[in-house]
């Protein structure tokens, strides 16, 4: 243990890991609604979760700002004003800091406190949590509010450490920014992040070379300042906005059409796609009811979007490589952009097709593909995350009988409802694998989970329960339901998708988020409670495990 660190163990009712959207609200609920003694530990130096780390050029949320917010407080909704259609990373941090100040949350948070271990004691029926600095904390309840996209995936390309220039991962962006002026920049990755970064980096770089492995769809975001009229609407109509986001399958502030794409004649369909393209953003996905369930319907959208790329990008070979997309539209998380495809019309931007000429290694000088070496001053890894499970598995977590989480999840994440893991009593995973999480507008999924966990802990305390734990059988059933829901869509058809863990070599291939819709999921969770926490075992204080 480093010098100066106390060896005593601080005792709390609950420990929360993570100061993003979910951790903040969970702290507010447990402390201010239930009166618990709570400590929040955060690896970063401040508030924000994913937004603390993702400060790359162009980083902006893809959810519209009037829906990317907490809905639990009327006063908060009335006093906060977003400035643009989609909130940028700095504005989201300002918002979250405002929330923390407003509810006086910071006094129970500890920053620069990376949790490295969490061990459950069968005898004491509590958790001991340890930080990188060696501090230890004990608590009855452990809440992992670690986010779905927080463990950066930097691919282990041979020679990576030989590179003589600077390299950065978008999810660990330096707070002081990066000066690209006149530099030869190489960017690997064309997911949502890469697509946001390209046009902004291109504005100042000497030359930007984009290394694309899988071509991707993207829809213009049509971002811009919010009008006074819209701001008034946001403030006065938040009840109606809340009603929509909490009853749609994806938590966004618009409803999905109930018209199948093929029920509409081709000319009308094309006009609707044109209108949605001009409107911009994720609303495109909602124009027809069956775009993510029916391949033939999806083809109509995919073809439209591929044609748009060919219209926008002037160089025919670049347009061909960008539009040579191998998966159905929205089978991977669909990016939205600000002048992404237009950036390829600049003289200082070029594209390398890694399908034709794969990266062989990184050299001191740049990136070597099977075709040639690209000399570079800076490499940007926009290569995504070890999503949904990576952060949890980096922590040495042991549950009942010393069983490790690594062992419990060796074949992929096992949870019931993405809320609990069998063998890990009193550990709650906010927006964990098996919940809608990333398939939903995140704050909406987060509020539902936090409310459920808060009600559950209130129930436990009112009924003198010491522990709650789900069962292996229930996790098996839920995994089957998660697979069934995914298989009813086109989502598993994207080969390299992080939804499947397929972007990280060696990671088990299992569809992780619940694709059955946030509305349906909310009902399932409510029914579990109505049926006496069906699927969970609750034990009385001091008693052996027994169903209540
Ligand atoms: O990551 P990704 P992301 N060699 O995994 C490529 C959320 N998000 O950070 O597809 C070469 O989607 C990889 O290629 P391929 C959102 O949910 C939200 O962009 O595997 N290339 C792909 O092109 C999103 O989905 C927002 O063939 C390699 C890219 O890197 C999620 O975060 C903004 C490679 C990774 O794409 C993740 O998006 C941004 C290799 N070895 C992100 N390894 C907002 O709402 C990977 N790639 C604001």
Coordinates of C-alpha atoms and ligand atoms in Angstrom, one line a residue:
X1 CA 0.0 0.0 0.0
X2 CA 1.5 3.4 -1.0
X3 CA 2.7 5.6 1.9
X4 CA 0.1 8.0 3.4
X5 CA -2.9 5.8 2.5
X6 CA -4.9 4.8 5.5
X7 CA -5.2 1.1 6.2
X8 CA -8.6 1.5 7.9
X9 CA -11.6 0.5 5.8
X10 CA -14.3 3.1 5.4
X11 CA -17.8 1.8 5.8
X12 CA -20.8 2.8 3.7
X13 CA -24.3 1.5 2.9
X14 CA -23.5 1.7 -0.8
X15 CA -20.6 2.2 -3.1
X16 CA -21.2 3.5 -6.6
X17 CA -18.5 3.1 -9.3
X18 CA -18.6 5.8 -11.9
X19 CA -19.6 9.5 -12.1
X20 CA -21.4 9.5 -15.4
X21 CA -25.2 9.9 -16.0
X22 CA -26.0 6.7 -14.1
X23 CA -23.7 7.2 -11.1
X24 CA -24.9 10.7 -10.4
X25 CA -28.5 9.9 -10.4
X26 CA -28.0 6.7 -8.4
X27 CA -26.1 8.7 -5.8
X28 CA -29.0 11.2 -5.6
X29 CA -31.6 8.5 -5.2
X30 CA -29.8 6.4 -2.6
X31 CA -28.6 9.3 -0.5
X32 CA -31.5 11.8 -0.9
X33 CA -34.5 9.5 -1.3
X34 CA -33.4 6.5 0.9
X35 CA -31.1 8.3 3.3
X36 CA -28.2 5.9 2.8
X37 CA -24.6 6.7 3.5
X38 CA -23.1 6.5 0.0
X39 CA -19.7 6.9 -1.6
X40 CA -19.1 7.3 -5.3
X41 CA -15.7 6.4 -6.7
X42 CA -14.6 7.7 -10.1
X43 CA -11.4 6.9 -12.0
X44 CA -11.4 10.2 -13.9
X45 CA -10.5 13.6 -12.4
X46 CA -14.0 14.9 -12.8
X47 CA -17.7 14.3 -13.6
X48 CA -18.9 13.0 -17.0
X49 CA -18.2 9.3 -17.3
X50 CA -17.8 8.7 -21.0
X51 CA -17.9 12.5 -21.6
X52 CA -15.0 13.0 -19.3
X53 CA -12.8 10.9 -21.6
X54 CA -14.3 11.5 -25.1
X55 CA -13.1 15.0 -26.0
X56 CA -11.9 14.2 -29.5
X57 CA -12.5 16.7 -32.3
X58 CA -16.2 16.7 -33.2
X59 CA -17.3 14.7 -30.1
X60 CA -21.0 15.3 -29.8
X61 CA -24.0 13.3 -28.8
X62 CA -26.2 11.6 -31.4
X63 CA -29.3 12.0 -29.3
X64 CA -31.2 15.2 -29.6
X65 CA -30.5 17.5 -26.7
X66 CA -34.1 17.8 -25.5
X67 CA -34.1 14.0 -24.9
X68 CA -30.5 13.7 -23.7
X69 CA -31.2 14.7 -20.1
X70 CA -32.6 13.6 -16.8
X71 CA -36.4 13.7 -16.6
X72 CA -36.7 13.0 -12.9
X73 CA -36.7 16.7 -11.8
X74 CA -39.2 19.2 -13.2
X75 CA -37.1 22.1 -11.9
X76 CA -34.0 20.8 -13.6
X77 CA -35.8 20.5 -16.9
X78 CA -37.1 24.0 -16.6
X79 CA -33.8 25.7 -15.6
X80 CA -31.4 24.0 -18.0
X81 CA -31.2 25.2 -21.6
X82 CA -29.3 23.3 -24.4
X83 CA -27.8 25.5 -27.1
X84 CA -27.7 23.1 -30.1
X85 CA -29.8 20.4 -31.6
X86 CA -27.2 17.8 -30.5
X87 CA -25.2 18.6 -27.4
X88 CA -21.4 18.8 -27.7
X89 CA -19.1 17.0 -25.2
X90 CA -18.2 20.2 -23.3
X91 CA -21.8 21.2 -22.9
X92 CA -22.8 17.8 -21.6
X93 CA -20.0 18.1 -19.0
X94 CA -21.4 21.5 -18.0
X95 CA -24.8 20.0 -17.7
X96 CA -23.7 17.1 -15.5
X97 CA -21.7 19.5 -13.3
X98 CA -24.7 21.6 -13.0
X99 CA -26.7 18.5 -11.9
X100 CA -24.0 17.6 -9.4
X101 CA -23.9 21.1 -8.0
X102 CA -27.7 21.5 -7.9
X103 CA -28.2 18.3 -5.9
X104 CA -25.0 18.8 -3.9
X105 CA -23.5 15.4 -5.1
X106 CA -19.8 16.2 -5.2
X107 CA -19.3 16.0 -1.5
X108 CA -19.9 12.2 -1.7
X109 CA -17.7 11.7 -4.7
X110 CA -14.0 10.8 -4.8
X111 CA -12.2 11.4 -8.1
X112 CA -8.9 9.9 -9.4
X113 CA -10.1 6.8 -7.5
X114 CA -9.9 3.9 -10.0
X115 CA -11.5 0.8 -8.5
X116 CA -9.3 -2.2 -9.1
X117 CA -10.9 -4.9 -7.0
X118 CA -14.3 -5.7 -5.4
X119 CA -14.7 -8.8 -3.2
X120 CA -17.9 -10.2 -1.7
X121 CA -17.8 -11.7 1.8
X122 CA -20.2 -14.5 2.3
X123 CA -19.9 -14.2 6.1
X124 CA -20.3 -10.5 6.4
X125 CA -22.7 -10.3 3.4
X126 CA -20.9 -7.2 2.1
X127 CA -18.5 -5.9 -0.5
X128 CA -15.0 -4.7 0.0
X129 CA -13.8 -2.3 -2.7
X130 CA -10.2 -1.3 -3.4
X131 CA -8.8 1.5 -5.4
X132 CA -5.6 1.7 -7.4
X133 CA -4.1 3.8 -4.6
X134 CA -4.9 1.0 -2.1
X135 CA -7.8 2.7 -0.3
X136 CA -10.5 0.2 0.9
X137 CA -14.2 0.7 1.4
X138 CA -16.9 -1.6 2.6
X139 CA -20.6 -1.5 1.7
X140 CA -23.7 -3.6 1.7
X141 CA -24.6 -2.7 -1.9
X142 CA -22.2 -2.3 -4.8
X143 CA -23.5 -0.4 -7.9
X144 CA -21.5 -0.6 -11.1
X145 CA -22.3 2.6 -13.0
X146 CA -19.2 2.0 -15.2
X147 CA -20.8 2.8 -18.6
X148 CA -21.1 0.6 -21.6
X149 CA -18.4 2.3 -23.7
X150 CA -15.6 3.2 -21.3
X151 CA -12.8 0.6 -21.9
X152 CA -10.8 1.9 -24.9
X153 CA -9.9 -0.6 -27.6
X154 CA -6.5 0.1 -28.9
X155 CA -5.8 -2.7 -31.4
X156 CA -2.6 -4.5 -30.8
X157 CA -1.2 -3.8 -34.3
X158 CA 2.4 -5.1 -34.6
X159 CA 5.0 -2.3 -34.2
X160 CA 2.5 0.0 -32.4
X161 CA 5.1 1.0 -29.8
X162 CA 7.7 1.7 -32.5
X163 CA 5.9 4.7 -33.8
X164 CA 8.0 7.8 -33.4
X165 CA 5.1 10.3 -33.7
X166 CA 2.2 10.8 -31.3
X167 CA -0.8 8.6 -31.1
X168 CA -4.1 9.0 -29.4
X169 CA -7.2 7.0 -28.8
X170 CA -10.4 9.0 -29.2
X171 CA -11.8 7.7 -25.9
X172 CA -8.8 9.0 -24.0
X173 CA -8.4 12.3 -25.6
X174 CA -5.9 14.8 -24.0
X175 CA -7.8 17.6 -22.2
X176 CA -5.6 20.3 -23.7
X177 CA -6.5 19.1 -27.2
X178 CA -4.2 18.1 -30.1
X179 CA -2.7 20.5 -32.6
X180 CA -3.0 19.0 -36.0
X181 CA -1.8 22.1 -37.9
X182 CA 0.2 21.1 -41.0
X183 CA 0.6 17.6 -39.6
X184 CA 0.3 14.3 -41.5
X185 CA -2.5 12.5 -39.6
X186 CA -3.6 8.9 -40.0
X187 CA -7.0 7.9 -38.5
X188 CA -7.9 4.2 -38.1
X189 CA -11.6 3.6 -37.7
X190 CA -14.8 4.8 -39.3
X191 CA -17.5 4.1 -36.7
X192 CA -19.6 6.8 -35.1
X193 CA -16.5 8.4 -33.5
X194 CA -14.3 8.3 -36.5
X195 CA -17.1 9.8 -38.7
X196 CA -17.4 12.7 -36.3
X197 CA -13.7 13.3 -36.1
X198 CA -12.7 13.2 -39.8
X199 CA -14.2 16.6 -40.9
X200 CA -12.9 18.4 -37.9
X201 CA -9.4 17.0 -38.1
X202 CA -9.3 17.7 -41.8
X203 CA -9.9 21.4 -41.2
X204 CA -6.4 21.9 -39.8
X205 CA -4.4 18.9 -40.7
X206 CA -1.7 19.1 -43.4
X207 CA -3.1 15.8 -44.7
X208 CA -5.5 13.3 -43.2
X209 CA -5.4 9.7 -44.3
X210 CA -8.4 7.6 -43.2
X211 CA -7.8 3.9 -42.9
X212 CA -11.2 2.2 -43.4
X213 CA -11.7 -1.5 -42.7
X214 CA -15.5 -1.6 -42.9
X215 CA -17.4 1.0 -44.9
X216 CA -20.3 2.6 -42.9
X217 CA -23.6 4.4 -43.5
X218 CA -24.0 7.8 -42.1
X219 CA -26.8 10.3 -42.1
X220 CA -26.3 14.1 -41.9
X221 CA -27.0 15.3 -38.3
X222 CA -28.1 18.7 -39.5
X223 CA -26.9 20.1 -36.2
X224 CA -27.3 23.8 -35.5
X225 CA -28.3 26.3 -32.8
X226 CA -31.7 25.8 -31.3
X227 CA -34.3 28.5 -32.0
X228 CA -35.9 30.5 -29.3
X229 CA -39.2 28.8 -30.2
X230 CA -37.8 25.3 -29.8
X231 CA -36.2 26.3 -26.5
X232 CA -39.6 27.4 -25.3
X233 CA -41.1 24.2 -26.5
X234 CA -38.5 22.2 -24.5
X235 CA -39.2 24.1 -21.3
X236 CA -43.0 24.1 -21.6
X237 CA -43.6 20.6 -23.1
X238 CA -41.3 18.4 -21.1
X239 CA -44.2 16.2 -19.8
X240 CA -45.1 15.4 -23.4
X241 CA -41.4 14.8 -24.3
X242 CA -41.0 12.6 -21.3
X243 CA -44.1 10.6 -22.3
X244 CA -42.6 9.9 -25.8
X245 CA -39.1 9.0 -24.7
X246 CA -40.4 6.7 -22.0
X247 CA -42.8 4.8 -24.2
X248 CA -40.9 4.3 -27.4
X249 CA -38.7 1.2 -28.0
X250 CA -35.5 3.3 -28.4
X251 CA -36.0 6.1 -25.9
X252 CA -35.7 8.9 -28.6
X253 CA -38.1 11.8 -28.8
X254 CA -39.9 10.5 -31.9
X255 CA -42.2 7.6 -32.6
X256 CA -41.4 4.8 -35.1
X257 CA -43.8 4.7 -38.0
X258 CA -46.1 1.7 -38.1
X259 CA -46.0 1.5 -41.9
X260 CA -43.9 -1.3 -43.4
X261 CA -41.4 0.1 -46.1
X262 CA -42.7 -2.2 -48.8
X263 CA -46.3 -1.1 -48.3
X264 CA -45.4 2.3 -49.9
X265 CA -44.9 2.7 -53.6
X266 CA -41.2 3.3 -54.6
X267 CA -41.7 7.0 -55.6
X268 CA -43.4 7.9 -52.3
X269 CA -40.8 5.8 -50.3
X270 CA -38.0 7.7 -52.0
X271 CA -39.6 11.0 -51.2
X272 CA -39.9 10.0 -47.5
X273 CA -36.2 9.0 -47.5
X274 CA -35.3 12.3 -49.0
X275 CA -37.3 14.1 -46.4
X276 CA -35.7 12.1 -43.6
X277 CA -32.2 12.8 -45.1
X278 CA -32.9 16.5 -45.1
X279 CA -34.3 16.4 -41.6
X280 CA -31.2 14.5 -40.5
X281 CA -30.2 12.4 -37.5
X282 CA -31.4 9.1 -36.1
X283 CA -35.0 9.9 -37.1
X284 CA -34.1 8.3 -40.4
X285 CA -34.4 4.9 -38.8
X286 CA -37.9 5.5 -37.7
X287 CA -39.5 6.3 -41.1
X288 CA -40.7 2.7 -41.5
X289 CA -41.7 0.1 -39.0
X290 CA -39.6 -2.8 -40.3
X291 CA -36.2 -1.4 -41.3
X292 CA -34.3 -3.4 -38.7
X293 CA -36.4 -6.5 -39.0
X294 CA -37.0 -7.1 -42.7
X295 CA -34.0 -7.4 -45.0
X296 CA -36.0 -6.5 -48.1
X297 CA -37.3 -3.4 -46.4
X298 CA -33.9 -2.5 -45.1
X299 CA -32.4 -2.8 -48.7
X300 CA -34.5 0.1 -49.8
X301 CA -32.9 2.3 -47.1
X302 CA -29.5 0.9 -47.6
X303 CA -29.6 1.5 -51.4
X304 CA -30.8 5.0 -50.8
X305 CA -28.0 5.8 -48.4
X306 CA -25.3 4.2 -50.6
X307 CA -26.5 6.3 -53.6
X308 CA -26.2 9.4 -51.4
X309 CA -22.6 8.6 -50.7
X310 CA -22.0 8.2 -54.5
X311 CA -23.7 11.6 -55.1
X312 CA -21.8 13.5 -52.4
X313 CA -18.3 12.1 -53.0
X314 CA -16.7 13.3 -56.2
X315 CA -13.9 10.9 -56.8
X316 CA -15.5 7.7 -58.1
X317 CA -13.0 5.3 -56.6
X318 CA -13.3 6.9 -53.1
X319 CA -17.1 6.9 -53.5
X320 CA -17.0 3.2 -54.4
X321 CA -14.9 2.2 -51.4
X322 CA -17.0 4.3 -49.0
X323 CA -20.3 2.9 -50.3
X324 CA -19.1 -0.7 -50.5
X325 CA -21.0 -1.5 -47.3
X326 CA -21.3 -5.2 -46.2
X327 CA -24.1 -5.0 -43.6
X328 CA -27.7 -3.8 -43.5
X329 CA -28.4 -0.2 -42.5
X330 CA -28.5 0.1 -38.7
X331 CA -27.3 -3.4 -38.1
X332 CA -24.4 -1.6 -36.6
X333 CA -25.1 1.5 -34.6
X334 CA -25.8 4.1 -37.4
X335 CA -23.5 7.1 -37.2
X336 CA -24.7 10.6 -37.9
X337 CA -22.3 13.3 -39.1
X338 CA -21.5 16.8 -40.0
X339 CA -20.0 16.9 -43.5
X340 CA -18.3 13.5 -43.2
X341 CA -18.6 12.3 -46.8
X342 CA -18.0 15.9 -48.0
X343 CA -14.6 15.8 -46.3
X344 CA -13.4 13.3 -48.9
X345 CA -13.8 16.1 -51.6
X346 CA -11.0 18.0 -49.9
X347 CA -7.5 17.9 -51.4
X348 CA -6.0 17.1 -48.0
X349 CA -8.1 14.0 -47.2
X350 CA -7.5 10.5 -48.7
X351 CA -9.0 7.1 -48.0
X352 CA -7.2 3.8 -47.7
X353 CA -9.2 0.6 -48.2
X354 CA -8.0 -1.8 -45.6
X355 CA -10.1 -4.6 -47.1
X356 CA -7.9 -4.4 -50.3
X357 CA -4.6 -3.5 -48.6
X358 CA -4.6 -4.4 -44.9
X359 CA -2.4 -2.8 -42.3
X360 CA 0.7 -5.0 -41.9
X361 CA 2.4 -3.0 -39.1
X362 CA 3.0 0.3 -37.6
X363 CA 6.5 1.5 -38.3
X364 CA 8.6 4.3 -36.7
X365 CA 7.5 6.4 -39.6
X366 CA 3.8 5.7 -40.0
X367 CA 1.5 2.9 -41.1
X368 CA 2.6 0.1 -43.5
X369 CA -0.1 -1.6 -45.5
X370 CA 0.3 -4.5 -47.9
X371 CA 0.6 -1.9 -50.6
X372 CA 2.9 0.9 -49.2
X373 CA 4.0 2.8 -46.2
X374 CA 2.1 6.0 -45.2
X375 CA 4.4 8.4 -43.4
X376 CA 2.6 10.1 -40.5
X377 CA 3.2 12.5 -37.6
X378 CA 0.1 11.5 -35.7
X379 CA -2.1 8.4 -35.5
X380 CA -5.6 8.7 -34.2
X381 CA -7.2 5.4 -33.1
X382 CA -10.9 5.8 -33.5
X383 CA -11.2 2.1 -32.9
X384 CA -13.9 1.9 -30.3
X385 CA -14.3 0.1 -27.1
X386 CA -14.2 -3.3 -25.4
X387 CA -17.9 -2.5 -25.0
X388 CA -20.4 -3.5 -22.2
X389 CA -18.1 -6.0 -20.4
X390 CA -14.5 -4.6 -20.7
X391 CA -14.6 -2.2 -17.8
X392 CA -16.2 -4.7 -15.4
X393 CA -13.7 -7.4 -16.4
X394 CA -10.7 -5.2 -15.8
X395 CA -11.8 -5.0 -12.1
X396 CA -10.9 -8.0 -10.0
X397 CA -14.4 -8.9 -9.0
X398 CA -15.1 -11.9 -6.9
X399 CA -18.6 -13.0 -5.7
X400 CA -19.9 -15.7 -3.5
X401 CA -17.4 -18.5 -2.7
X402 CA -14.6 -16.4 -4.2
X403 CA -15.8 -17.0 -7.8
X404 CA -14.4 -14.5 -10.2
X405 CA -16.4 -12.5 -12.7
X406 CA -13.9 -13.5 -15.3
X407 CA -14.9 -17.1 -14.7
X408 CA -18.6 -16.4 -14.5
X409 CA -18.4 -14.5 -17.8
X410 CA -15.9 -16.7 -19.6
X411 CA -18.4 -17.6 -22.3
X412 CA -19.9 -14.1 -22.4
X413 CA -21.8 -11.9 -20.0
X414 CA -24.5 -13.7 -17.9
X415 CA -27.0 -11.5 -16.2
X416 CA -30.7 -11.3 -15.4
X417 CA -32.2 -8.2 -17.1
X418 CA -28.7 -6.7 -17.2
X419 CA -29.3 -5.9 -13.6
X420 CA -27.7 -8.7 -11.6
X421 CA -25.2 -11.6 -12.1
X422 CA -25.9 -14.9 -10.4
X423 CA -23.3 -15.6 -7.7
X424 CA -22.8 -11.9 -7.0
X425 CA -25.2 -10.8 -4.3
X426 CA -26.1 -7.1 -3.9
X427 CA -24.1 -6.2 -6.9
X428 CA -26.2 -4.2 -9.4
X429 CA -25.0 -3.4 -12.9
X430 CA -26.6 -0.2 -14.3
X431 CA -27.4 -0.6 -18.0
X432 CA -25.4 -3.9 -17.9
X433 CA -25.2 -6.4 -20.7
X434 CA -28.6 -7.9 -21.3
X435 CA -30.4 -4.6 -20.9
X436 CA -31.5 -2.3 -23.7
X437 CA -28.7 0.2 -22.8
X438 CA -26.9 1.2 -26.0
X439 CA -29.9 0.4 -28.2
X440 CA -31.8 3.1 -26.3
X441 CA -31.2 6.8 -25.8
X442 CA -28.9 6.3 -22.7
X443 CA -30.3 8.7 -20.1
X444 CA -33.7 7.1 -20.6
X445 CA -32.4 3.6 -20.0
X446 CA -30.3 4.9 -17.1
X447 CA -33.2 6.5 -15.3
X448 CA -35.3 3.3 -15.6
X449 CA -32.4 1.2 -14.2
X450 CA -31.6 3.6 -11.3
X451 CA -35.3 3.8 -10.3
X452 CA -35.6 0.0 -10.3
X453 CA -32.4 -0.4 -8.2
X454 CA -33.5 2.3 -5.8
X455 CA -37.0 0.7 -5.4
X456 CA -35.3 -2.7 -4.9
X457 CA -33.0 -1.4 -2.2
X458 CA -35.9 0.4 -0.5
X459 CA -37.9 -2.8 -0.5
X460 CA -35.0 -4.7 1.0
X461 CA -34.6 -2.3 3.8
X462 CA -38.3 -2.1 4.5
X463 CA -38.5 -5.9 4.6
X464 CA -35.3 -6.5 6.5
X465 CA -33.6 -8.3 3.6
X466 CA -29.8 -8.6 3.8
X467 CA -29.1 -9.8 0.2
X468 CA -30.6 -10.1 -3.2
X469 CA -29.2 -12.3 -5.9
X470 CA -30.5 -13.7 -9.2
X471 CA -30.2 -17.3 -10.1
X472 CA -28.3 -19.3 -12.8
X473 CA -31.6 -20.6 -14.2
X474 CA -33.0 -17.1 -14.6
X475 CA -29.8 -15.9 -16.3
X476 CA -30.0 -18.8 -18.7
X477 CA -33.6 -17.9 -19.5
X478 CA -32.7 -14.3 -20.0
X479 CA -29.8 -15.0 -22.3
X480 CA -32.1 -17.1 -24.4
X481 CA -34.6 -14.1 -24.5
X482 CA -31.8 -11.7 -25.4
X483 CA -30.8 -14.0 -28.3
X484 CA -34.4 -14.4 -29.4
X485 CA -34.9 -10.6 -29.4
X486 CA -31.7 -10.1 -31.4
X487 CA -32.5 -12.8 -33.9
X488 CA -35.8 -11.2 -34.6
X489 CA -33.8 -8.3 -36.1
X490 CA -31.0 -7.8 -38.6
X491 CA -28.6 -6.6 -35.9
X492 CA -26.6 -9.9 -35.6
X493 CA -25.9 -9.6 -39.3
X494 CA -23.1 -7.1 -38.9
X495 CA -19.9 -9.0 -38.7
X496 CA -17.5 -6.7 -36.8
X497 CA -20.2 -5.2 -34.6
X498 CA -19.3 -4.4 -31.0
X499 CA -22.9 -5.3 -30.1
X500 CA -21.6 -8.9 -30.6
X501 CA -18.2 -8.3 -29.0
X502 CA -16.8 -9.1 -32.5
X503 CA -14.6 -6.0 -32.6
X504 CA -12.2 -7.3 -29.9
X505 CA -10.1 -10.3 -30.8
X506 CA -10.7 -13.3 -28.5
X507 CA -13.9 -11.9 -26.9
X508 CA -16.8 -14.3 -26.8
X509 CA -19.3 -13.7 -29.6
X510 CA -22.6 -13.1 -28.0
X511 CA -25.2 -10.4 -28.7
X512 CA -25.0 -8.2 -25.5
X513 CA -27.8 -5.6 -25.5
X514 CA -31.4 -6.5 -25.2
X515 CA -33.1 -5.7 -28.6
X516 CA -36.7 -6.3 -27.6
X517 CA -37.3 -2.5 -27.0
X518 CA -37.0 -0.3 -24.0
X519 CA -40.8 -0.1 -23.7
X520 CA -41.2 -3.9 -23.5
X521 CA -38.2 -4.2 -21.2
X522 CA -39.6 -1.6 -18.8
X523 CA -42.8 -3.7 -18.6
X524 CA -40.8 -6.9 -17.9
X525 CA -38.9 -5.2 -15.0
X526 CA -42.2 -3.8 -13.6
X527 CA -43.7 -7.3 -13.7
X528 CA -40.7 -8.8 -11.9
X529 CA -41.4 -6.4 -9.0
X530 CA -45.2 -7.0 -9.0
X531 CA -44.5 -10.7 -8.8
X532 CA -42.4 -10.2 -5.6
X533 CA -39.0 -9.9 -7.3
X534 CA -39.6 -13.0 -9.4
X535 CA -36.2 -14.4 -10.5
X536 CA -34.3 -13.0 -7.5
X537 CA -33.6 -14.6 -4.2
X538 CA -33.9 -12.4 -1.2
X539 CA -32.4 -13.4 2.2
X540 CA -33.4 -12.1 5.6
X541 CA -30.7 -10.4 7.7
X542 CA -28.4 -13.1 9.2
X543 CA -30.4 -15.9 7.6
X544 CA -29.3 -18.5 5.1
X545 CA -30.3 -17.9 1.5
X546 CA -34.0 -18.6 1.0
X547 CA -36.6 -17.4 -1.3
X548 CA -38.8 -14.8 0.3
Ligands
LIG1 O1 -16.3 2.5 -32.3 P1 -16.8 1.4 -33.3 P2 -16.7 4.0 -32.2 N1 -7.9 -2.2 -37.9 O2 -16.4 0.1 -32.7 C1 -12.3 0.1 -36.7 C2 -21.0 5.3 -29.3 N2 -20.7 6.7 -29.8 O3 -15.9 4.6 -31.1 O4 -15.9 -2.0 -38.4 C3 -8.6 -1.3 -38.6 O5 -18.1 1.6 -33.7 C4 -13.6 -0.6 -36.9 O6 -13.5 -1.3 -38.2 P3 -14.5 -2.6 -38.3 C5 -21.9 4.7 -30.3 O7 -22.8 3.8 -29.6 C6 -21.6 7.6 -29.6 O8 -16.8 4.7 -33.5 O9 -14.3 -3.4 -37.0 N3 -9.8 -0.8 -38.2 C7 -14.5 0.6 -37.0 O10 -14.5 1.3 -38.2 C8 -20.9 3.9 -31.1 O11 -21.4 2.8 -31.9 C9 -21.4 8.8 -30.1 O12 -14.0 -3.3 -39.5 C10 -10.2 -1.1 -36.9 C11 -13.9 1.5 -35.9 O13 -12.5 1.2 -35.8 C12 -19.9 3.5 -30.1 O14 -19.8 4.6 -29.3 C13 -20.3 9.2 -30.7 C14 -9.4 -2.0 -36.1 C15 -14.5 1.3 -34.5 O15 -15.9 1.6 -34.6 C16 -18.6 3.1 -30.6 O16 -18.2 3.9 -31.7 C17 -19.3 8.2 -30.9 C18 -8.2 -2.5 -36.6 N4 -7.5 -3.3 -35.9 C19 -19.5 7.0 -30.5 N5 -10.1 -2.1 -34.9 C20 -22.4 9.8 -29.8 O17 -23.6 9.6 -29.5 C21 -11.2 -1.3 -35.0 N6 -11.2 -0.8 -36.2 C22 -21.8 11.1 -29.8

